[in-house]
Coordinates of C-alpha atoms in Angstrom, one line a residue:
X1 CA 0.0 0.0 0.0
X2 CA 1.2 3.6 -0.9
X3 CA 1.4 6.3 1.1
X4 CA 2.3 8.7 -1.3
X5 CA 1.1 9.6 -4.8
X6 CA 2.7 7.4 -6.8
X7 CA 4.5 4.3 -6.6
X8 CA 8.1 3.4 -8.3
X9 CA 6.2 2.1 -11.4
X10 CA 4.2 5.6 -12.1
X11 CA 4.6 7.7 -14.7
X12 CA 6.8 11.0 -14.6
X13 CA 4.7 13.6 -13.1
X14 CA 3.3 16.6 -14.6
X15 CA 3.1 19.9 -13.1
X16 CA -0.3 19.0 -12.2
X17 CA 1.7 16.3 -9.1
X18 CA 4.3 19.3 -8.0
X19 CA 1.1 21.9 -7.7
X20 CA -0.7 19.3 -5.5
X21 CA 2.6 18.9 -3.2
X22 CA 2.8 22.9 -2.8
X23 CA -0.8 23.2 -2.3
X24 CA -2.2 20.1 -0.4
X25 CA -2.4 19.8 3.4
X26 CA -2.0 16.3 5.1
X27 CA -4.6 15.2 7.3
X28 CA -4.7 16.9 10.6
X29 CA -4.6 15.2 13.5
X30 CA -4.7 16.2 17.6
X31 CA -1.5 17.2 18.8
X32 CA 0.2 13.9 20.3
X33 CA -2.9 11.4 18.8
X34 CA -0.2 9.1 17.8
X35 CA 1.0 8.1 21.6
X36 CA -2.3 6.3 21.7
X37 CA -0.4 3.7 19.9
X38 CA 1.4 1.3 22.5
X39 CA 4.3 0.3 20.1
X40 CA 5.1 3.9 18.8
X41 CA 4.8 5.1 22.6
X42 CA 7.5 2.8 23.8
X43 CA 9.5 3.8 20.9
X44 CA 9.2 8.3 22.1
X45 CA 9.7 7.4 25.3
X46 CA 12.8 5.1 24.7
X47 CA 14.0 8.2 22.4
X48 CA 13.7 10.7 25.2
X49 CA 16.0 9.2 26.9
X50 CA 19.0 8.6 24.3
X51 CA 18.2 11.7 23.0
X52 CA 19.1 13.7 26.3
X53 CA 22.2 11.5 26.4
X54 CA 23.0 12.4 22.7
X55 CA 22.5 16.3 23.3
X56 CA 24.8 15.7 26.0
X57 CA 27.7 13.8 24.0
X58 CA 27.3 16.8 21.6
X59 CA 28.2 19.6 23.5
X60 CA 30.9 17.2 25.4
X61 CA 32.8 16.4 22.5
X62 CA 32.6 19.7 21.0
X63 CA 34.0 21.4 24.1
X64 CA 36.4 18.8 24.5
X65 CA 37.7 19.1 21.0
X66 CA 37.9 23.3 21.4
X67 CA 39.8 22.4 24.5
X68 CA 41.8 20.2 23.3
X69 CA 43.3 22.2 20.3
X70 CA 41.5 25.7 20.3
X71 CA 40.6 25.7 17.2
X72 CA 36.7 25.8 15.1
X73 CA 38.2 24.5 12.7
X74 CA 38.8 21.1 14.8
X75 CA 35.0 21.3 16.1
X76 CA 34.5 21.5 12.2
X77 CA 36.5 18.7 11.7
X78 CA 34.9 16.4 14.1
X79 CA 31.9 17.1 12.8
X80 CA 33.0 15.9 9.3
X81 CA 33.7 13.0 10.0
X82 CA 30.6 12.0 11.9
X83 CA 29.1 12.8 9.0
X84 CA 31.4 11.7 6.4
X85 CA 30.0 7.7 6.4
X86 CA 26.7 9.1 5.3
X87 CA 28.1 11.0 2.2
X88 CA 30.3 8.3 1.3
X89 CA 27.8 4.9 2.6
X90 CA 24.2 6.9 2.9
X91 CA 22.6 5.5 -0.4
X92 CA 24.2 1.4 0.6
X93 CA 22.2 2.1 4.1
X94 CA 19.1 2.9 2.1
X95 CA 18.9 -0.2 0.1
X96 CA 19.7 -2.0 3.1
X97 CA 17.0 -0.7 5.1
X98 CA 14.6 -1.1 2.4
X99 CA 15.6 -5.1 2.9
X100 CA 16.0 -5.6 6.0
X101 CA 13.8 -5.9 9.2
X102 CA 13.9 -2.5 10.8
X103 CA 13.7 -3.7 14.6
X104 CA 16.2 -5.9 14.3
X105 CA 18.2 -3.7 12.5
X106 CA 17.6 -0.7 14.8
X107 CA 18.9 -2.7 18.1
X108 CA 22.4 -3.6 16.5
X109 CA 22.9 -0.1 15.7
X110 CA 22.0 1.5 19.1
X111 CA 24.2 -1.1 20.4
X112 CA 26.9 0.0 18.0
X113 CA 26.3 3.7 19.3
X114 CA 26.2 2.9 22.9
X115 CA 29.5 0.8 22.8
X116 CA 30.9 4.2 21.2
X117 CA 30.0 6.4 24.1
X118 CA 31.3 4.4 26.7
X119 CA 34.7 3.5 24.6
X120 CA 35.5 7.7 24.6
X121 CA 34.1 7.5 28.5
X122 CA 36.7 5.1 29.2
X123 CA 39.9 7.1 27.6
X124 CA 38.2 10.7 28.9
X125 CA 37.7 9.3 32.7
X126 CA 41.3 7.7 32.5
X127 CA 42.8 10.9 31.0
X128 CA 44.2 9.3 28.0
X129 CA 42.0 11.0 25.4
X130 CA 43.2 13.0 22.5
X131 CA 42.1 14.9 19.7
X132 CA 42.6 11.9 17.1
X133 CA 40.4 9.6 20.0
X134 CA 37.5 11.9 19.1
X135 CA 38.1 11.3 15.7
X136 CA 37.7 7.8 15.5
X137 CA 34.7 8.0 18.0
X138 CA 33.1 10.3 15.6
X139 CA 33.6 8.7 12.8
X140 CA 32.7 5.0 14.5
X141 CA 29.1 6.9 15.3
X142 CA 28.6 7.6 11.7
X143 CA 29.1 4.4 10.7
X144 CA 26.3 3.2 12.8
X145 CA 24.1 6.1 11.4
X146 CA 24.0 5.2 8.1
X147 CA 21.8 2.6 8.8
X148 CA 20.1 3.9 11.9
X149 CA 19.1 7.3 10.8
X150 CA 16.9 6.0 7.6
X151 CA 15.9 2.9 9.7
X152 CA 14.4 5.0 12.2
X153 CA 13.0 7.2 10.0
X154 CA 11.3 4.6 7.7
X155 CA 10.2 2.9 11.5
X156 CA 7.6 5.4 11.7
X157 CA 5.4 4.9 9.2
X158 CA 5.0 0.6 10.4
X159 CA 4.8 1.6 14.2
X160 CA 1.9 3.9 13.5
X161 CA 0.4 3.4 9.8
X162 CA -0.1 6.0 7.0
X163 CA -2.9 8.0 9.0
X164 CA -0.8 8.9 11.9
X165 CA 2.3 9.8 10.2
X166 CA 2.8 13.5 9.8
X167 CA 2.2 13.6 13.9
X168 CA 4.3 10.8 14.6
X169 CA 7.4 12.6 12.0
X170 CA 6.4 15.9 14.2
X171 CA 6.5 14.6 17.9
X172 CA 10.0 12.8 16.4
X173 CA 11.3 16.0 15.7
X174 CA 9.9 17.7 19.4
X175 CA 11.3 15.1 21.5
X176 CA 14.7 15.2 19.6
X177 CA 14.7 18.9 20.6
X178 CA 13.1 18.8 23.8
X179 CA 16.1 16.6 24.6
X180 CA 18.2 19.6 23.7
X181 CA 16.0 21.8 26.9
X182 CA 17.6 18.9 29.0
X183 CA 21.2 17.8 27.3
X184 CA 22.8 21.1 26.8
X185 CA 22.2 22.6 30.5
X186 CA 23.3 18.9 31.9
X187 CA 26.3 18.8 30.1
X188 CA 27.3 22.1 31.5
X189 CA 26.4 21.3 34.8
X190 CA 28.7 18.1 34.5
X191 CA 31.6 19.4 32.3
X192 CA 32.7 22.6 35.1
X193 CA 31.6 19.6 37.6
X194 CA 32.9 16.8 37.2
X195 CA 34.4 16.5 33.3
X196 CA 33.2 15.7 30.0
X197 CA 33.6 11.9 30.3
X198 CA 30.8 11.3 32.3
X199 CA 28.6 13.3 29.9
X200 CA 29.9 10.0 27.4
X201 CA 29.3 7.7 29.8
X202 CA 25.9 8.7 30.9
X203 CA 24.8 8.4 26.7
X204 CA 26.2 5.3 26.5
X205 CA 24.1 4.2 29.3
X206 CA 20.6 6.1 28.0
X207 CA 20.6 3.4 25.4
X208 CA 19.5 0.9 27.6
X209 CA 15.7 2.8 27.1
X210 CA 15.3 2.8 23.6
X211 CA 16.8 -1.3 23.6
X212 CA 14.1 -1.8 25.9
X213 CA 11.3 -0.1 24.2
X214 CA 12.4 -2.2 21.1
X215 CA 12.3 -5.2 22.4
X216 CA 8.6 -4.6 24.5
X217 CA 7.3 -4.1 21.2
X218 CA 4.2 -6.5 20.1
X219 CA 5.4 -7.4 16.3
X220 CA 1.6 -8.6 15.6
X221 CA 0.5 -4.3 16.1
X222 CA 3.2 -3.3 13.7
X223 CA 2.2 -2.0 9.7
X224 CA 4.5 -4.3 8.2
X225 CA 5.8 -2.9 4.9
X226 CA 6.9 -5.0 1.7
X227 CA 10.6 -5.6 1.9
X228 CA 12.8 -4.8 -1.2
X229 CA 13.9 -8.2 -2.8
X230 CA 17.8 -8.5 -3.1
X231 CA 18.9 -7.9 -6.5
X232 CA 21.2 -5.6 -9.0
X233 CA 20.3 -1.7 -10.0
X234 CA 18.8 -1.2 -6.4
X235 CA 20.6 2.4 -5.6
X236 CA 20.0 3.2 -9.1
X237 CA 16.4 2.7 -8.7
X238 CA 16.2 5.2 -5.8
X239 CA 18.5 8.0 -7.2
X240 CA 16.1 7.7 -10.5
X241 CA 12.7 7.5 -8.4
X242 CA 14.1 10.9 -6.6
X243 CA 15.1 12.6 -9.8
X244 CA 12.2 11.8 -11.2
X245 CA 9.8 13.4 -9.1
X246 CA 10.0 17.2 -8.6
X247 CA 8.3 17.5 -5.3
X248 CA 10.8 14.9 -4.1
X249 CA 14.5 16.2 -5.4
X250 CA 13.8 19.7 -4.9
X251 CA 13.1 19.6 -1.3
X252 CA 16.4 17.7 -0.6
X253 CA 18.5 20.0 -3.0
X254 CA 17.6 22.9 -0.4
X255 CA 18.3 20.9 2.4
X256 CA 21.4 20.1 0.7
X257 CA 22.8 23.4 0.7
X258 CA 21.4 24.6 4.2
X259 CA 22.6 21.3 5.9
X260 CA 26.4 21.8 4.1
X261 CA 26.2 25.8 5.1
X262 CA 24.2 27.0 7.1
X263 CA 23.4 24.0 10.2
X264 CA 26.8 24.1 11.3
X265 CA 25.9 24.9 14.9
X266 CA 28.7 23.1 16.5
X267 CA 31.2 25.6 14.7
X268 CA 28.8 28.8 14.8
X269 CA 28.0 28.7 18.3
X270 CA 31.2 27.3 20.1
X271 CA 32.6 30.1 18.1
X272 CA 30.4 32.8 19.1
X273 CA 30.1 31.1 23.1
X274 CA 34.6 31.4 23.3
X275 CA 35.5 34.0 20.8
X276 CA 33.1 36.6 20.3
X277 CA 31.2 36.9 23.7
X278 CA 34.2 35.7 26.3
X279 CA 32.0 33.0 27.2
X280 CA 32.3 29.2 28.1
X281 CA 30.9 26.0 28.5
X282 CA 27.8 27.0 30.1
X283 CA 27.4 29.7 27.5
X284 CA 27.8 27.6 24.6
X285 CA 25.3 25.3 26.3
X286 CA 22.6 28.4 26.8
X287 CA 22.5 29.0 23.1
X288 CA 21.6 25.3 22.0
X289 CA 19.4 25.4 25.5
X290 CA 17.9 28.4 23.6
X291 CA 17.7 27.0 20.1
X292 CA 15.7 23.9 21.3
X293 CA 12.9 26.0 22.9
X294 CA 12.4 27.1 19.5
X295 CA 12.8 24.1 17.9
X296 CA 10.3 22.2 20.2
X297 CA 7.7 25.4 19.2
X298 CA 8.2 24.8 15.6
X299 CA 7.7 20.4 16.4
X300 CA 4.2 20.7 18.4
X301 CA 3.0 23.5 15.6
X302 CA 4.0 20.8 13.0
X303 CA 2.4 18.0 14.7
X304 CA -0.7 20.3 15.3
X305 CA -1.1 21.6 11.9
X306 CA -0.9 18.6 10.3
X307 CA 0.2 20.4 6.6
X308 CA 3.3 19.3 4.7
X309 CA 2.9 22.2 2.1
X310 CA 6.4 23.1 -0.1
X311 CA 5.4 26.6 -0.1
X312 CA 6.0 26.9 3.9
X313 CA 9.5 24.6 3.8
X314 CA 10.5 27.7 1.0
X315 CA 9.1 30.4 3.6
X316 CA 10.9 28.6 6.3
X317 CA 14.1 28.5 5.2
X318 CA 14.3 32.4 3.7
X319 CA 13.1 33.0 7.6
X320 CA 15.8 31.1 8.5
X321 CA 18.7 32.3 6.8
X322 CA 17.8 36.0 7.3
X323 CA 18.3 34.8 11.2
X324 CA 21.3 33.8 10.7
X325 CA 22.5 36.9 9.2
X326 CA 20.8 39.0 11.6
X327 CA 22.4 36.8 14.6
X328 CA 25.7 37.4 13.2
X329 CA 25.4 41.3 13.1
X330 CA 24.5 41.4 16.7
X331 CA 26.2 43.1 18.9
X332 CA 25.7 42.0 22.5
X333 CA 25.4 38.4 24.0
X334 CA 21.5 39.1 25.1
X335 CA 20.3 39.8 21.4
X336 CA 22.3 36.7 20.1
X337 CA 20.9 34.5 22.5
X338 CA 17.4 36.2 22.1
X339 CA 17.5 35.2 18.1
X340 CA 18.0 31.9 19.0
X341 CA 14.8 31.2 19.9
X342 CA 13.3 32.4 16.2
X343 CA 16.1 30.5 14.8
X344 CA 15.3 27.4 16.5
X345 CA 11.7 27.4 15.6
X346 CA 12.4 28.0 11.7
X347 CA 15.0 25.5 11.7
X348 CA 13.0 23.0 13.0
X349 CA 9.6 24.1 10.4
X350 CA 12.3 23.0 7.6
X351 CA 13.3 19.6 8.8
X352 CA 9.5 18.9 9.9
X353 CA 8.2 19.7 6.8
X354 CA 11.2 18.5 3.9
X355 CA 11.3 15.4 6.6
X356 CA 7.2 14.8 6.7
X357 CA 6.4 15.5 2.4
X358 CA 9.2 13.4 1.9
X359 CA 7.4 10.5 3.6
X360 CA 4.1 11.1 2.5
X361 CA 5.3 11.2 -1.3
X362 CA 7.1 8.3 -1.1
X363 CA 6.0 4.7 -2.3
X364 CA 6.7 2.5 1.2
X365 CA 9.1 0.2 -0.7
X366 CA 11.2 3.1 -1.4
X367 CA 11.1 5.1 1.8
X368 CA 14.4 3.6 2.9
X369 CA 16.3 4.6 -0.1
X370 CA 14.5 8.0 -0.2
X371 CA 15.3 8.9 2.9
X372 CA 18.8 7.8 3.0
X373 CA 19.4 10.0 0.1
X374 CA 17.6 12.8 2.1
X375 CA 20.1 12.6 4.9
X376 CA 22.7 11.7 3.3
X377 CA 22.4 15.0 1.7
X378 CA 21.2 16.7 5.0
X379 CA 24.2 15.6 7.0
X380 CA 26.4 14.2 4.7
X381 CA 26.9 17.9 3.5
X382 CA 29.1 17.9 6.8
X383 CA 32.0 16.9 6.2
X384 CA 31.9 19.3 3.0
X385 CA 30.6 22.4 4.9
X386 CA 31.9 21.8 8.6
X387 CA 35.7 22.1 7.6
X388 CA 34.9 25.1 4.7
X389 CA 33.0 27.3 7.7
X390 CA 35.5 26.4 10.2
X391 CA 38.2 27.8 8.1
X392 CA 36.2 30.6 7.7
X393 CA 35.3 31.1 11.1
X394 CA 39.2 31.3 12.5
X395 CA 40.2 33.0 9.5
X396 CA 37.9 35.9 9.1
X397 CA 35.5 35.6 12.4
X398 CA 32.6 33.8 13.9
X399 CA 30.4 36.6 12.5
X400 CA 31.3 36.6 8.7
X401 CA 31.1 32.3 8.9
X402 CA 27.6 32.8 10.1
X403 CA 26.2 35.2 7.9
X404 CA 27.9 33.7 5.1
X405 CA 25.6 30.5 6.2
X406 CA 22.2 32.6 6.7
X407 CA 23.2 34.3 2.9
X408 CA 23.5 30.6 1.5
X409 CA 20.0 29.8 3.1
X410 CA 18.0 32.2 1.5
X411 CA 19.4 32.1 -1.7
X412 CA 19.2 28.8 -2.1
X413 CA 15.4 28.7 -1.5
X414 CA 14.8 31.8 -3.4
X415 CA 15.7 29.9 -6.3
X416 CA 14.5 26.4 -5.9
X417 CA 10.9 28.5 -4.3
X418 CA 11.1 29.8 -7.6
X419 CA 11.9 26.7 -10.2
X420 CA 8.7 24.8 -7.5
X421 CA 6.5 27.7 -8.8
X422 CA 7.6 27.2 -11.8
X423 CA 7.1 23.4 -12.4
X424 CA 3.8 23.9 -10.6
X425 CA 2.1 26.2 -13.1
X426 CA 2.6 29.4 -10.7
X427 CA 4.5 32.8 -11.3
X428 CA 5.5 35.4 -9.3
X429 CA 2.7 38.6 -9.2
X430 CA 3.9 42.1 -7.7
X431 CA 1.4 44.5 -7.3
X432 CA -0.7 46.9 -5.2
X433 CA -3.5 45.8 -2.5
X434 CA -4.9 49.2 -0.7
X435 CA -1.8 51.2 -1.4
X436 CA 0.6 48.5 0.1
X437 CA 3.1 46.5 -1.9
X438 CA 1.7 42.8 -2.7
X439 CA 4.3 40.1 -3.3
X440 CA 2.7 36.8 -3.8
X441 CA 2.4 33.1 -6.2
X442 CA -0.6 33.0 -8.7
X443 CA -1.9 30.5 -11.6
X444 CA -0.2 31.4 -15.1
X445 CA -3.3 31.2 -16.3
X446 CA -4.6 34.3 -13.7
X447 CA -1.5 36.3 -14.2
X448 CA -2.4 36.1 -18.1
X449 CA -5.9 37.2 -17.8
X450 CA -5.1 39.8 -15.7
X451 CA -2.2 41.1 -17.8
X452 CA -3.3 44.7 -19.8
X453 CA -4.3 44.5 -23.6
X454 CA -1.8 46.6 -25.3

């Protein structure tokens, strides 16, 4: 059964299919209506709990990197390579997913990640740990993620079915960043208290919840989905399936460029925390505290407006960038941390809604390859963009990297708002409403009848 409108045997689309995926709302559903469902309850609450620990790991190994070497451009580093085994693996853990059991598949890889944690808790807590440990660790965790991330994400839709989707992708994303409300100001506490290895160890140790929810679950209440037989021309199906589909390869193109650019938190924000405000650790930790009180806004107003319209992902993302840009030119610590509520909140409206159309256009027997290629081009940007900003960021200044991020933002959705308006029979109309400027999309057809007869 098909979730989305089409399956990998349908015909190119028209522009009819693109103006349906910027125009049509999803269902709408009550807030949290999909933790009625036992199995995909045990699954969010399991997640809150790694989730804090994984908030926690982040801002302990990106302090402990800056400490380590004082340099962004490490942070940036590190960050690569976590997110290098997507780029290079992303679209082999896609067709995997697709064949394999996702369960299953999901426990050997929070295993994987938990064995990670406590390996760098060991050599911090010992004091053996350097730079190139955090490397390896980093890299070791993407490894896992390459089959995790689009294993999780393609979980979804058979712990709650095709009617409960959007809210279950939402209340993903809230309680990913309501983890960040918790992680962040916990890490602080325990890096000026006690050190970052016990941040490592205590995330190694929050996987024990999300094991256990796994395991609890009743296989019989699942929405099992048809596995992808083995055989040849599998990643090539899914590249050609995206591509093929408008409302499916534009979407990830944007993210594309704001995941390489302008997500680069670790290096933005470590940056601005040390270099521009005098700050430290607890600072640093205030501004992704900050962040995911936005970002939890922008979750429960997904979940509870239930729309997966391109036309707000392209709305988002200008929003977005022109944050960024308007972060970077501020001058005092209490405006900075102030824009990081905004900034949270838009962020979060683009991954909800690229994350959530992406699903619901997708044919189920392709939603592992699909969105494998989608983060593999969200965070497999990474190691592209994490060492270009961090150069940028030590050689010219926290500020200049930022804005330089915000500036790619917005023009990258400018244009790809504009080829989506395009492909779905709209153009751009400037005019007058009541002696005020009016900027907005109509029908070609409109624009035409409304043009003057010479």
């Amino acid at each position: 059964m098909s979730t989305g409108s089409g399956a990998a045997s349908a015909p190119a689309p028209d522009h009819r299919d693109t103006q349906a995926a910027l125009d049509t709302p999803a269902r709408k559903n009550s807030m949290f209506s999909s933790l009625r469902i036992r199995n995909y309850r045990l699954f969010f609450l399991g997640q809150v709990v790694s989730n804090i620990g994984t908030w926690m790991q982040r801002i302990a190994q990106d302090w402990l990197v800056l400490s380590l070497t004082g340099s962004s451009a490490a942070v940036g580093i590190t960050t690569a390579l976590q997110f290098l085994p997507m780029l290079l693996f992303g679209l082999y853990g896609g067709v995997l997913v697709d064949r394999l059991r996702k369960r299953p598949a999901l426990i050997v890889t929070q295993t994987a990640m938990a064995l990670t944690a406590i390996a760098l808790a060991v050599l911090t807590l010992t004091g053996l740990v350097e730079v190139w440990h955090i490397y390896v660790a980093a890299f070791a965790l993407g490894l896992a993620t390459v089959v995790d991330n689009p294993a999780r994400q393609a979980f979804v839709s058979e712990l709650v079915g095709p009617g409960q989707l959007q809210n279950a992708v939402s209340l993903n994303s809230a309680n990913f960043q309501s983890a960040r409300l918790v992680g962040p100001a916990v890490a602080g506490l325990l890096i000026t208290g006690v050190g970052t290895g016990w941040a490592f160890l205590l995330n190694g140790l929050s996987f024990v919840a999300p094991l256990t929810g796994l395991m609890l679950m009743r296989a019989r209440e699942l929405h099992p989905v048809e596995r992808a037989p083995r055989g040849k021309g599998q990643l090539r199906e899914g590249v050609r399936y995206v591509t093929g589909r408008p409302e499916l390869l534009w979407p990830i193109v944007l993210v594309g460029f704001i995941g390489t650019f302008a997500f680069n938190f670790p290096v933005y924000l470590s940056a601005f925390a040390d270099d521009v405000f005098d700050g430290g650790a607890g600072v640093y930790s205030m501004f992704n505290t900050l962040m995911a009180v936005g970002s939890v806004s922008g979750a429960l107003l997904a979940a509870r407006r239930g729309t997966a319209r391109l036309r707000l992902l392209i709305m988002a993302a200008i929003a977005f960038g022109a944050l960024e840009i308007l972060a970077a030119a501020s001058p005092q610590l209490w405006m900075f941390a102030l824009i990081m509520v905004p900034l949270g909140l838009f962020s979060m409206t683009v991954n909800v809604t690229t994350n959530t159309s992406l699903q619901m256009a997708t044919d189920p027997v392709m939603r592992g390859r699909v969105m494998a290629l989608y983060m593999m081009v969200f965070l497999g940007g990474a190691p592209v963009g994490a060492p270009i900003v961090g150069w940028i960021t030590d050689t010219y200044g926290a500020r200049v990297g930022f804005a330089a991020g915000g500036a790619v933002a917005v023009a990258a959705a400018s244009v790809i708002g504009l080829i989506l308006a395009r492909l779905g029979g709209l153009r751009l109309s400037v005019g007058w409403d009541r002696g005020h400027p009016r900027v907005r999309f109509v029908p070609r057809e409109r624009q035409e009848a409304l043009a003057p007869v010479a």
